[in-house]
Amino acid sequence: MAEQYALSGGTAREISASVESRVADGTLRPGASLPPVRRLAEHLGVSAGTVAAAYKELRGRGVVTTLGRGGTVVAAAPSVTSRRPPRVPTGLRDLAGGHPDPACLPVLRPPGRVEAVPGSHRAAPRLPALEEAARDWFARDGVPTGSVTFAHGALDCVGRLLSTELRPGDAVAVEDPGFHHLLDLVPALGLRMLPVAVDDEGMRPEPLRRALRAGARALVCSPRGQSPLGARFTPARRDVLLAVLGGHPDVLVVEDDHNADIAGADAATLAAGGLPRWAQVRTVSKHLGIDLRWAALACDPATLARHDGRMLLTSGWVSHILQRTVADLLIDPAVRALVAGAADTYTVRREALRGALDRHGIPSYGASGLNVWVPVRDESAVVNGLRTRGWWTAAGTRFRSASPPGVRVTTAALTPAEAEELARDFAATLGESGSEPVYGG
């Protein structure tokens, strides 16, 4: 194998450079096995310790990963574009995007006057009015508010937390099925994903326990409105998960409560459970507007210091114009009433589709949030079948790692009457595929 891949070098640095060169030119592709340490050492005429040091260096940079008895393999290439959704064909009803209904969003009104700033905002990056509103927002759901800061959206925040806490090659426990952008972000950071199965109540305890035993150093999950399954933590499930996590105090637990105000479910958060290392991030893009790239972060003091230290070195702060816009919206009584009405609307629409599917004998998931997940055996057949009937839905493959197939339907703008029509077309599509009428998950 060493000859096949033309590996060379007499020092650990030269050997690691040779491997990395073969990875860069495509000779060694993701998943390819590297020679065992002793075999490569014999081929190169160096000590086994030299090769072991080279492999350790490669693991540290995220180029390779070790699979125990499976040996050392080239790590998965960072996934940046493969999970992006395809363009919606002209003339189809788009139920694939996961976006809120524009009719349920307030009109954005940036502040009319912004005073000139002397110097830099780095000394005072957070507007006091927005910080107070963010603390109130978290406190309503029992999330501790001793350490609160801001970021440029949920993924920006999660990415910074993972990159400051973990090293390339470390493992992160993620939901399966889960948020497709997160499934891209983790490997792009040089980290390994450990998928954890999800049901209506969120992450399942035993798969989480296995992921932690396998070495997960961080966990990213959604307490409600989980995408794509629509799961939400119940108090009972939350307590069991906290018990599982109790044996792993060094694991950073990150909750992404991205649609807290419109999920249609009460909060039952891990962040309120007394964990030593925790963070909860909330955004406003789903209920105030997708152009508001702002997130609030509540966390333990050490996590706050690491997050803000890294942010200080990069973007520095979130625009105060953006902060003022968000602050004005959060405290506006009319906007609050609009958001409360949107939450009720989304619940009615989500449950309308689930009820219509059930009447056709089609099981689904969607206890909260803006989406319904329908388990199927052949995603392509279902998506294409619905396409011929005028519906554009999301194949589940870009949300999955090891979980069974399914189709995600965004119900945010789907009226109850349309839900009945879609359910009929869904049943007809399944019938045309020649499969059983009821699809198991």
CSV table of C-alpha atoms in Angstrom, one decimal:
chain,number,residue,atom,x,y,z
A,1,MET,CA,0.0,0.0,0.0
A,2,ALA,CA,2.9,2.4,0.8
A,3,GLU,CA,4.3,1.7,-2.7
A,4,GLN,CA,0.8,2.2,-4.3
A,5,TYR,CA,0.4,5.7,-2.7
A,6,ALA,CA,4.1,6.6,-3.1
A,7,LEU,CA,4.6,7.7,0.5
A,8,SER,CA,8.0,8.8,1.4
A,9,GLY,CA,10.0,10.6,4.1
A,10,GLY,CA,12.6,10.0,6.8
A,11,THR,CA,11.2,12.1,9.6
A,12,ALA,CA,7.7,12.5,11.0
A,13,ARG,CA,7.2,15.8,9.4
A,14,GLU,CA,8.3,14.5,6.0
A,15,ILE,CA,6.1,11.5,6.2
A,16,SER,CA,3.0,13.6,7.3
A,17,ALA,CA,3.7,16.0,4.4
A,18,SER,CA,3.9,13.1,2.0
A,19,VAL,CA,0.5,11.7,3.2
A,20,GLU,CA,-1.0,15.2,3.1
A,21,SER,CA,0.3,15.7,-0.4
A,22,ARG,CA,-1.4,12.4,-1.6
A,23,VAL,CA,-4.6,13.5,0.0
A,24,ALA,CA,-4.5,16.9,-1.7
A,25,ASP,CA,-3.9,15.5,-5.2
A,26,GLY,CA,-6.7,12.9,-4.7
A,27,THR,CA,-4.5,9.8,-4.7
A,28,LEU,CA,-5.7,9.2,-1.1
A,29,ARG,CA,-9.4,9.8,-1.0
A,30,PRO,CA,-11.6,10.1,2.1
A,31,GLY,CA,-12.0,6.7,3.8
A,32,ALA,CA,-8.8,5.3,2.3
A,33,SER,CA,-6.7,3.2,4.7
A,34,LEU,CA,-3.2,4.2,5.5
A,35,PRO,CA,-0.6,1.4,6.0
A,36,PRO,CA,-0.2,0.1,9.5
A,37,VAL,CA,2.5,1.9,11.4
A,38,ARG,CA,5.0,-1.0,11.4
A,39,ARG,CA,4.5,-1.8,7.8
A,40,LEU,CA,5.1,1.8,6.7
A,41,ALA,CA,8.1,2.1,9.0
A,42,GLU,CA,9.7,-1.0,7.4
A,43,HIS,CA,9.0,0.3,3.9
A,44,LEU,CA,10.6,3.7,4.7
A,45,GLY,CA,13.4,2.4,6.8
A,46,VAL,CA,12.5,4.4,9.9
A,47,SER,CA,11.3,3.5,13.4
A,48,ALA,CA,7.7,2.7,14.2
A,49,GLY,CA,7.8,5.7,16.6
A,50,THR,CA,8.6,8.1,13.7
A,51,VAL,CA,5.6,6.9,11.7
A,52,ALA,CA,3.4,7.0,14.8
A,53,ALA,CA,4.4,10.6,15.4
A,54,ALA,CA,3.6,11.4,11.8
A,55,TYR,CA,0.1,9.8,12.1
A,56,LYS,CA,-0.4,11.7,15.4
A,57,GLU,CA,0.4,15.0,13.7
A,58,LEU,CA,-2.0,14.2,10.8
A,59,ARG,CA,-4.8,13.4,13.3
A,60,GLY,CA,-4.2,16.7,15.1
A,61,ARG,CA,-4.7,18.6,11.8
A,62,GLY,CA,-7.8,16.6,10.9
A,63,VAL,CA,-6.3,14.9,7.9
A,64,VAL,CA,-6.8,11.4,9.1
A,65,THR,CA,-8.8,9.7,11.8
A,66,THR,CA,-8.2,6.4,13.8
A,67,LEU,CA,-11.0,3.8,13.8
A,68,GLY,CA,-9.6,1.5,16.5
A,69,ARG,CA,-9.1,-1.9,14.9
A,70,GLY,CA,-10.1,-0.4,11.6
A,71,GLY,CA,-6.8,1.4,11.5
A,72,THR,CA,-6.0,4.9,10.3
A,73,VAL,CA,-8.0,6.3,7.4
A,74,VAL,CA,-8.2,9.6,5.6
A,75,ALA,CA,-10.8,11.8,7.2
A,76,ALA,CA,-13.9,12.8,5.4
A,77,ALA,CA,-13.4,15.8,3.2
A,78,PRO,CA,-15.0,19.0,4.5
A,79,SER,CA,-18.5,19.1,3.2
A,80,VAL,CA,-19.3,22.7,2.1
A,81,THR,CA,-21.6,22.4,-0.9
A,82,SER,CA,-22.9,18.8,-1.1
A,83,ARG,CA,-25.9,19.2,1.2
A,84,ARG,CA,-27.1,22.5,-0.3
A,85,PRO,CA,-30.6,22.1,-1.6
A,86,PRO,CA,-31.2,22.0,-5.4
A,87,ARG,CA,-32.9,25.0,-7.1
A,88,VAL,CA,-36.7,24.9,-6.9
A,89,PRO,CA,-38.1,24.2,-10.4
A,90,THR,CA,-40.3,26.8,-11.9
A,91,GLY,CA,-44.0,26.5,-11.3
A,92,LEU,CA,-43.8,24.2,-8.2
A,93,ARG,CA,-45.1,24.9,-4.7
A,94,ASP,CA,-42.0,25.1,-2.6
A,95,LEU,CA,-42.3,23.1,0.6
A,96,ALA,CA,-38.6,22.2,0.9
A,97,GLY,CA,-36.8,25.3,2.3
A,98,GLY,CA,-37.7,25.3,6.0
A,99,HIS,CA,-38.4,29.0,5.9
A,100,PRO,CA,-41.1,30.9,7.8
A,101,ASP,CA,-44.2,32.3,6.1
A,102,PRO,CA,-43.3,35.9,5.1
A,103,ALA,CA,-46.9,36.9,6.1
A,104,CYS,CA,-46.0,36.0,9.7
A,105,LEU,CA,-42.9,38.2,9.8
A,106,PRO,CA,-42.9,41.9,10.9
A,107,VAL,CA,-41.7,44.7,8.7
A,108,LEU,CA,-38.1,45.5,9.4
A,109,ARG,CA,-37.5,49.1,10.4
A,110,PRO,CA,-33.8,49.9,11.0
A,111,PRO,CA,-33.2,52.8,13.3
A,112,GLY,CA,-33.7,56.1,11.5
A,113,ARG,CA,-30.7,57.8,13.0
A,114,VAL,CA,-27.4,56.3,14.0
A,115,GLU,CA,-24.8,58.5,15.7
A,116,ALA,CA,-21.2,58.4,14.6
A,117,VAL,CA,-19.0,56.2,16.7
A,118,PRO,CA,-15.7,57.5,18.0
A,119,GLY,CA,-13.1,54.7,17.8
A,120,SER,CA,-14.1,51.0,18.1
A,121,HIS,CA,-17.0,49.1,19.6
A,122,ARG,CA,-14.7,46.4,20.9
A,123,ALA,CA,-14.7,48.0,24.4
A,124,ALA,CA,-18.5,47.8,24.5
A,125,PRO,CA,-19.7,45.3,21.9
A,126,ARG,CA,-23.3,44.8,23.3
A,127,LEU,CA,-26.0,47.4,23.5
A,128,PRO,CA,-27.4,47.4,27.0
A,129,ALA,CA,-31.0,47.5,25.8
A,130,LEU,CA,-30.5,44.4,23.7
A,131,GLU,CA,-28.5,42.6,26.4
A,132,GLU,CA,-31.3,43.2,28.8
A,133,ALA,CA,-33.9,41.9,26.3
A,134,ALA,CA,-31.8,38.8,25.7
A,135,ARG,CA,-31.5,38.1,29.4
A,136,ASP,CA,-35.3,38.4,29.8
A,137,TRP,CA,-35.8,36.1,26.7
A,138,PHE,CA,-33.6,33.3,28.2
A,139,ALA,CA,-35.0,33.8,31.8
A,140,ARG,CA,-38.6,33.2,30.6
A,141,ASP,CA,-37.6,29.5,30.0
A,142,GLY,CA,-35.4,29.1,33.1
A,143,VAL,CA,-32.0,29.4,31.2
A,144,PRO,CA,-29.4,30.9,33.5
A,145,THR,CA,-28.5,34.4,32.4
A,146,GLY,CA,-25.2,35.1,34.3
A,147,SER,CA,-23.2,35.0,31.1
A,148,VAL,CA,-24.8,36.3,28.0
A,149,THR,CA,-23.2,37.5,24.7
A,150,PHE,CA,-24.0,37.9,21.0
A,151,ALA,CA,-23.0,36.4,17.7
A,152,HIS,CA,-23.7,36.6,14.0
A,153,GLY,CA,-26.4,33.8,13.8
A,154,ALA,CA,-26.6,30.3,15.2
A,155,LEU,CA,-24.1,28.6,12.9
A,156,ASP,CA,-21.6,31.3,13.5
A,157,CYS,CA,-21.9,30.9,17.2
A,158,VAL,CA,-21.8,27.0,17.1
A,159,GLY,CA,-18.8,27.1,14.8
A,160,ARG,CA,-16.9,29.4,17.1
A,161,LEU,CA,-17.8,27.3,20.2
A,162,LEU,CA,-16.6,24.1,18.6
A,163,SER,CA,-13.4,25.6,17.1
A,164,THR,CA,-12.4,27.0,20.5
A,165,GLU,CA,-13.2,24.0,22.5
A,166,LEU,CA,-12.1,21.1,20.3
A,167,ARG,CA,-9.2,20.1,18.2
A,168,PRO,CA,-9.3,18.6,14.7
A,169,GLY,CA,-10.1,15.0,14.9
A,170,ASP,CA,-12.2,15.3,18.0
A,171,ALA,CA,-15.8,13.9,17.9
A,172,VAL,CA,-19.1,15.8,18.2
A,173,ALA,CA,-22.4,14.1,18.9
A,174,VAL,CA,-25.1,15.4,16.5
A,175,GLU,CA,-28.8,14.6,15.9
A,176,ASP,CA,-29.6,12.1,13.2
A,177,PRO,CA,-31.5,13.1,11.2
A,178,GLY,CA,-30.3,16.7,11.9
A,179,PHE,CA,-29.8,20.2,10.6
A,180,HIS,CA,-28.0,19.8,7.3
A,181,HIS,CA,-25.8,23.0,7.6
A,182,LEU,CA,-24.5,21.7,11.0
A,183,LEU,CA,-23.7,18.3,9.3
A,184,ASP,CA,-21.6,20.3,6.8
A,185,LEU,CA,-20.0,22.5,9.5
A,186,VAL,CA,-18.7,19.8,11.7
A,187,PRO,CA,-16.4,18.1,9.1
A,188,ALA,CA,-15.5,21.5,7.7
A,189,LEU,CA,-13.9,22.2,11.1
A,190,GLY,CA,-11.9,19.0,10.9
A,191,LEU,CA,-14.1,17.3,13.5
A,192,ARG,CA,-15.8,13.8,13.5
A,193,MET,CA,-19.5,13.4,13.7
A,194,LEU,CA,-21.1,10.7,16.0
A,195,PRO,CA,-24.8,10.5,14.9
A,196,VAL,CA,-27.4,10.1,17.7
A,197,ALA,CA,-30.9,8.8,16.7
A,198,VAL,CA,-33.8,11.1,17.4
A,199,ASP,CA,-37.5,10.5,18.0
A,200,ASP,CA,-40.5,12.8,18.9
A,201,GLU,CA,-38.9,13.6,22.2
A,202,GLY,CA,-35.5,14.5,20.8
A,203,MET,CA,-32.2,12.7,21.2
A,204,ARG,CA,-32.6,9.1,22.4
A,205,PRO,CA,-30.7,8.3,25.6
A,206,GLU,CA,-29.0,5.1,24.7
A,207,PRO,CA,-27.6,6.3,21.4
A,208,LEU,CA,-26.3,9.4,23.2
A,209,ARG,CA,-24.7,7.2,25.9
A,210,ARG,CA,-22.9,5.3,23.1
A,211,ALA,CA,-21.7,8.5,21.5
A,212,LEU,CA,-20.3,9.7,24.8
A,213,ARG,CA,-18.6,6.4,25.5
A,214,ALA,CA,-17.1,6.6,22.0
A,215,GLY,CA,-15.4,9.9,22.9
A,216,ALA,CA,-17.7,12.7,22.0
A,217,ARG,CA,-16.3,15.9,23.4
A,218,ALA,CA,-19.2,18.1,22.5
A,219,LEU,CA,-23.0,17.7,21.9
A,220,VAL,CA,-25.1,19.9,19.6
A,221,CYS,CA,-28.9,19.4,19.8
A,222,SER,CA,-32.2,21.3,19.5
A,223,PRO,CA,-34.6,21.3,22.5
A,224,ARG,CA,-37.6,22.0,20.3
A,225,GLY,CA,-38.5,22.7,16.7
A,226,GLN,CA,-35.7,20.3,15.7
A,227,SER,CA,-35.0,20.1,12.0
A,228,PRO,CA,-36.0,18.0,10.2
A,229,LEU,CA,-37.9,15.8,12.5
A,230,GLY,CA,-39.7,18.4,14.6
A,231,ALA,CA,-38.7,16.8,17.9
A,232,ARG,CA,-39.0,18.6,21.2
A,233,PHE,CA,-37.7,17.6,24.6
A,234,THR,CA,-40.3,16.6,27.1
A,235,PRO,CA,-39.5,17.1,30.8
A,236,ALA,CA,-39.1,13.4,31.3
A,237,ARG,CA,-36.7,13.0,28.3
A,238,ARG,CA,-34.7,16.1,29.4
A,239,ASP,CA,-34.2,14.6,32.8
A,240,VAL,CA,-33.0,11.3,31.4
A,241,LEU,CA,-30.6,13.0,29.0
A,242,LEU,CA,-29.2,15.1,31.9
A,243,ALA,CA,-28.6,11.9,33.9
A,244,VAL,CA,-26.7,10.5,30.9
A,245,LEU,CA,-24.6,13.6,30.6
A,246,GLY,CA,-23.9,13.7,34.3
A,247,GLY,CA,-21.2,11.1,33.9
A,248,HIS,CA,-19.4,13.3,31.3
A,249,PRO,CA,-18.8,16.7,33.0
A,250,ASP,CA,-16.1,17.8,30.5
A,251,VAL,CA,-18.5,17.5,27.4
A,252,LEU,CA,-19.7,20.9,26.1
A,253,VAL,CA,-23.5,20.7,25.6
A,254,VAL,CA,-24.7,23.2,22.9
A,255,GLU,CA,-28.4,23.7,22.5
A,256,ASP,CA,-29.7,25.4,19.3
A,257,ASP,CA,-33.1,26.8,20.2
A,258,HIS,CA,-33.3,28.5,16.9
A,259,ASN,CA,-37.1,29.0,16.7
A,260,ALA,CA,-37.9,29.3,20.4
A,261,ASP,CA,-40.8,31.7,20.0
A,262,ILE,CA,-42.6,29.8,17.2
A,263,ALA,CA,-41.8,26.2,17.9
A,264,GLY,CA,-45.3,25.5,19.4
A,265,ALA,CA,-43.7,23.7,22.4
A,266,ASP,CA,-42.8,24.6,25.9
A,267,ALA,CA,-39.1,24.8,26.8
A,268,ALA,CA,-37.6,21.8,28.5
A,269,THR,CA,-33.9,22.6,28.1
A,270,LEU,CA,-30.7,21.0,29.1
A,271,ALA,CA,-29.2,24.5,29.7
A,272,ALA,CA,-31.4,24.8,32.8
A,273,GLY,CA,-30.2,21.5,34.2
A,274,GLY,CA,-27.1,22.6,36.1
A,275,LEU,CA,-24.5,21.2,33.6
A,276,PRO,CA,-20.9,22.4,34.2
A,277,ARG,CA,-20.2,23.1,30.5
A,278,TRP,CA,-23.2,24.3,28.5
A,279,ALA,CA,-24.4,26.9,26.0
A,280,GLN,CA,-27.7,27.8,24.5
A,281,VAL,CA,-28.0,29.9,21.3
A,282,ARG,CA,-31.1,31.6,20.1
A,283,THR,CA,-31.8,33.5,16.9
A,284,VAL,CA,-34.5,35.7,15.6
A,285,SER,CA,-34.4,34.8,11.9
A,286,LYS,CA,-37.3,32.4,12.0
A,287,HIS,CA,-39.7,34.8,13.8
A,288,LEU,CA,-38.5,38.3,13.1
A,289,GLY,CA,-36.8,38.0,9.7
A,290,ILE,CA,-34.2,35.9,7.9
A,291,ASP,CA,-32.1,39.0,7.2
A,292,LEU,CA,-31.4,39.6,10.9
A,293,ARG,CA,-28.1,37.7,11.3
A,294,TRP,CA,-28.0,38.0,15.1
A,295,ALA,CA,-27.9,35.4,17.8
A,296,ALA,CA,-28.0,35.5,21.6
A,297,LEU,CA,-25.8,33.1,23.6
A,298,ALA,CA,-26.2,32.1,27.2
A,299,CYS,CA,-23.5,29.9,28.6
A,300,ASP,CA,-21.1,29.1,31.5
A,301,PRO,CA,-18.4,31.7,32.3
A,302,ALA,CA,-15.5,29.7,30.8
A,303,THR,CA,-17.4,29.2,27.5
A,304,LEU,CA,-18.3,32.9,27.4
A,305,ALA,CA,-14.7,33.9,27.8
A,306,ARG,CA,-13.5,31.6,25.0
A,307,HIS,CA,-16.3,32.6,22.6
A,308,ASP,CA,-15.8,36.3,23.1
A,309,GLY,CA,-12.0,36.0,23.1
A,310,ARG,CA,-12.1,34.4,19.6
A,311,MET,CA,-14.8,36.8,18.4
A,312,LEU,CA,-12.7,39.8,19.5
A,313,LEU,CA,-9.9,38.5,17.3
A,314,THR,CA,-12.1,38.1,14.2
A,315,SER,CA,-15.3,40.1,13.6
A,316,GLY,CA,-15.0,41.9,16.9
A,317,TRP,CA,-18.7,42.7,17.5
A,318,VAL,CA,-22.2,42.6,16.0
A,319,SER,CA,-23.2,45.7,14.1
A,320,HIS,CA,-24.9,48.1,16.5
A,321,ILE,CA,-27.3,49.1,13.8
A,322,LEU,CA,-28.4,45.5,13.7
A,323,GLN,CA,-28.5,45.3,17.4
A,324,ARG,CA,-30.7,48.4,17.7
A,325,THR,CA,-33.1,47.0,15.0
A,326,VAL,CA,-33.5,43.7,16.9
A,327,ALA,CA,-33.9,45.4,20.3
A,328,ASP,CA,-36.7,47.6,19.0
A,329,LEU,CA,-38.5,44.6,17.5
A,330,LEU,CA,-38.1,42.5,20.7
A,331,ILE,CA,-39.8,45.1,22.9
A,332,ASP,CA,-42.5,46.2,20.5
A,333,PRO,CA,-45.9,45.0,21.8
A,334,ALA,CA,-47.3,44.8,18.3
A,335,VAL,CA,-44.5,42.6,17.1
A,336,ARG,CA,-44.9,40.3,20.1
A,337,ALA,CA,-48.5,39.9,19.3
A,338,LEU,CA,-47.7,39.1,15.7
A,339,VAL,CA,-45.1,36.4,16.8
A,340,ALA,CA,-47.6,34.8,19.2
A,341,GLY,CA,-50.1,34.6,16.4
A,342,ALA,CA,-47.5,33.1,14.1
A,343,ALA,CA,-46.7,30.4,16.6
A,344,ASP,CA,-50.4,29.4,16.7
A,345,THR,CA,-50.6,29.5,12.9
A,346,TYR,CA,-47.6,27.3,12.4
A,347,THR,CA,-49.0,24.8,14.9
A,348,VAL,CA,-52.3,24.6,13.1
A,349,ARG,CA,-50.6,24.1,9.7
A,350,ARG,CA,-48.2,21.5,10.9
A,351,GLU,CA,-50.9,19.5,12.7
A,352,ALA,CA,-53.2,19.8,9.7
A,353,LEU,CA,-50.8,18.0,7.4
A,354,ARG,CA,-50.0,15.4,10.0
A,355,GLY,CA,-53.7,14.7,10.5
A,356,ALA,CA,-54.4,14.5,6.8
A,357,LEU,CA,-51.5,12.1,6.3
A,358,ASP,CA,-52.7,10.0,9.2
A,359,ARG,CA,-56.2,9.7,7.5
A,360,HIS,CA,-54.4,8.2,4.5
A,361,GLY,CA,-52.5,5.8,6.8
A,362,ILE,CA,-49.2,7.6,6.4
A,363,PRO,CA,-47.2,8.1,9.6
A,364,SER,CA,-45.2,11.2,10.2
A,365,TYR,CA,-43.2,13.2,12.7
A,366,GLY,CA,-43.6,16.8,13.7
A,367,ALA,CA,-44.3,17.6,17.3
A,368,SER,CA,-43.0,21.1,17.0
A,369,GLY,CA,-41.5,23.6,14.6
A,370,LEU,CA,-42.0,24.4,10.9
A,371,ASN,CA,-41.6,21.0,9.3
A,372,VAL,CA,-43.1,17.5,9.0
A,373,TRP,CA,-40.9,14.4,8.5
A,374,VAL,CA,-42.4,11.5,6.6
A,375,PRO,CA,-40.5,8.2,6.7
A,376,VAL,CA,-40.4,6.5,3.3
A,377,ARG,CA,-38.4,3.7,1.7
A,378,ASP,CA,-37.5,5.5,-1.5
A,379,GLU,CA,-36.9,9.2,-1.2
A,380,SER,CA,-36.2,9.8,-4.9
A,381,ALA,CA,-39.4,8.1,-6.0
A,382,VAL,CA,-41.5,10.1,-3.5
A,383,VAL,CA,-39.9,13.5,-4.2
A,384,ASN,CA,-40.2,13.0,-8.0
A,385,GLY,CA,-43.7,11.7,-7.7
A,386,LEU,CA,-44.8,14.8,-5.8
A,387,ARG,CA,-43.0,16.9,-8.2
A,388,THR,CA,-45.1,15.7,-11.1
A,389,ARG,CA,-48.1,16.8,-9.0
A,390,GLY,CA,-46.8,20.3,-8.4
A,391,TRP,CA,-45.1,19.9,-5.0
A,392,TRP,CA,-41.4,20.4,-4.3
A,393,THR,CA,-40.3,18.7,-1.1
A,394,ALA,CA,-36.9,17.9,0.4
A,395,ALA,CA,-35.3,14.5,0.1
A,396,GLY,CA,-34.1,13.4,3.5
A,397,THR,CA,-30.6,12.3,2.4
A,398,ARG,CA,-29.1,15.7,3.1
A,399,PHE,CA,-30.3,15.6,6.7
A,400,ARG,CA,-29.2,12.0,7.5
A,401,SER,CA,-26.1,10.1,8.5
A,402,ALA,CA,-27.2,6.6,9.6
A,403,SER,CA,-31.0,7.1,10.1
A,404,PRO,CA,-33.7,5.6,7.8
A,405,PRO,CA,-34.8,7.6,4.7
A,406,GLY,CA,-37.6,10.2,4.7
A,407,VAL,CA,-39.0,13.4,3.2
A,408,ARG,CA,-39.1,16.8,4.9
A,409,VAL,CA,-42.1,19.0,4.2
A,410,THR,CA,-42.1,22.6,5.3
A,411,THR,CA,-45.6,23.4,6.5
A,412,ALA,CA,-45.0,27.1,7.5
A,413,ALA,CA,-47.0,28.5,4.6
A,414,LEU,CA,-49.2,25.4,3.9
A,415,THR,CA,-52.9,26.1,4.6
A,416,PRO,CA,-55.1,23.3,6.0
A,417,ALA,CA,-56.9,23.0,2.6
A,418,GLU,CA,-53.6,22.6,0.8
A,419,ALA,CA,-52.6,20.0,3.4
A,420,GLU,CA,-55.5,17.8,2.5
A,421,GLU,CA,-54.6,18.1,-1.2
A,422,LEU,CA,-50.9,17.3,-0.5
A,423,ALA,CA,-51.8,14.3,1.6
A,424,ARG,CA,-54.0,12.9,-1.2
A,425,ASP,CA,-51.1,13.4,-3.6
A,426,PHE,CA,-48.7,11.8,-1.2
A,427,ALA,CA,-50.9,8.7,-0.9
A,428,ALA,CA,-51.2,8.5,-4.7
A,429,THR,CA,-47.4,8.8,-5.1
A,430,LEU,CA,-46.8,6.0,-2.6
A,431,GLY,CA,-49.4,3.9,-4.4
A,432,GLU,CA,-47.8,4.4,-7.8
A,433,SER,CA,-44.4,3.3,-6.4
A,434,GLY,CA,-45.8,-0.1,-5.9
A,435,SER,CA,-44.9,-0.1,-2.2
A,436,GLU,CA,-47.0,-0.8,0.9
A,437,PRO,CA,-49.3,2.2,1.8
A,438,VAL,CA,-47.8,2.6,5.3
A,439,TYR,CA,-44.1,3.4,5.5
A,440,GLY,CA,-42.2,2.6,8.6
A,441,GLY,CA,-39.5,4.8,10.0
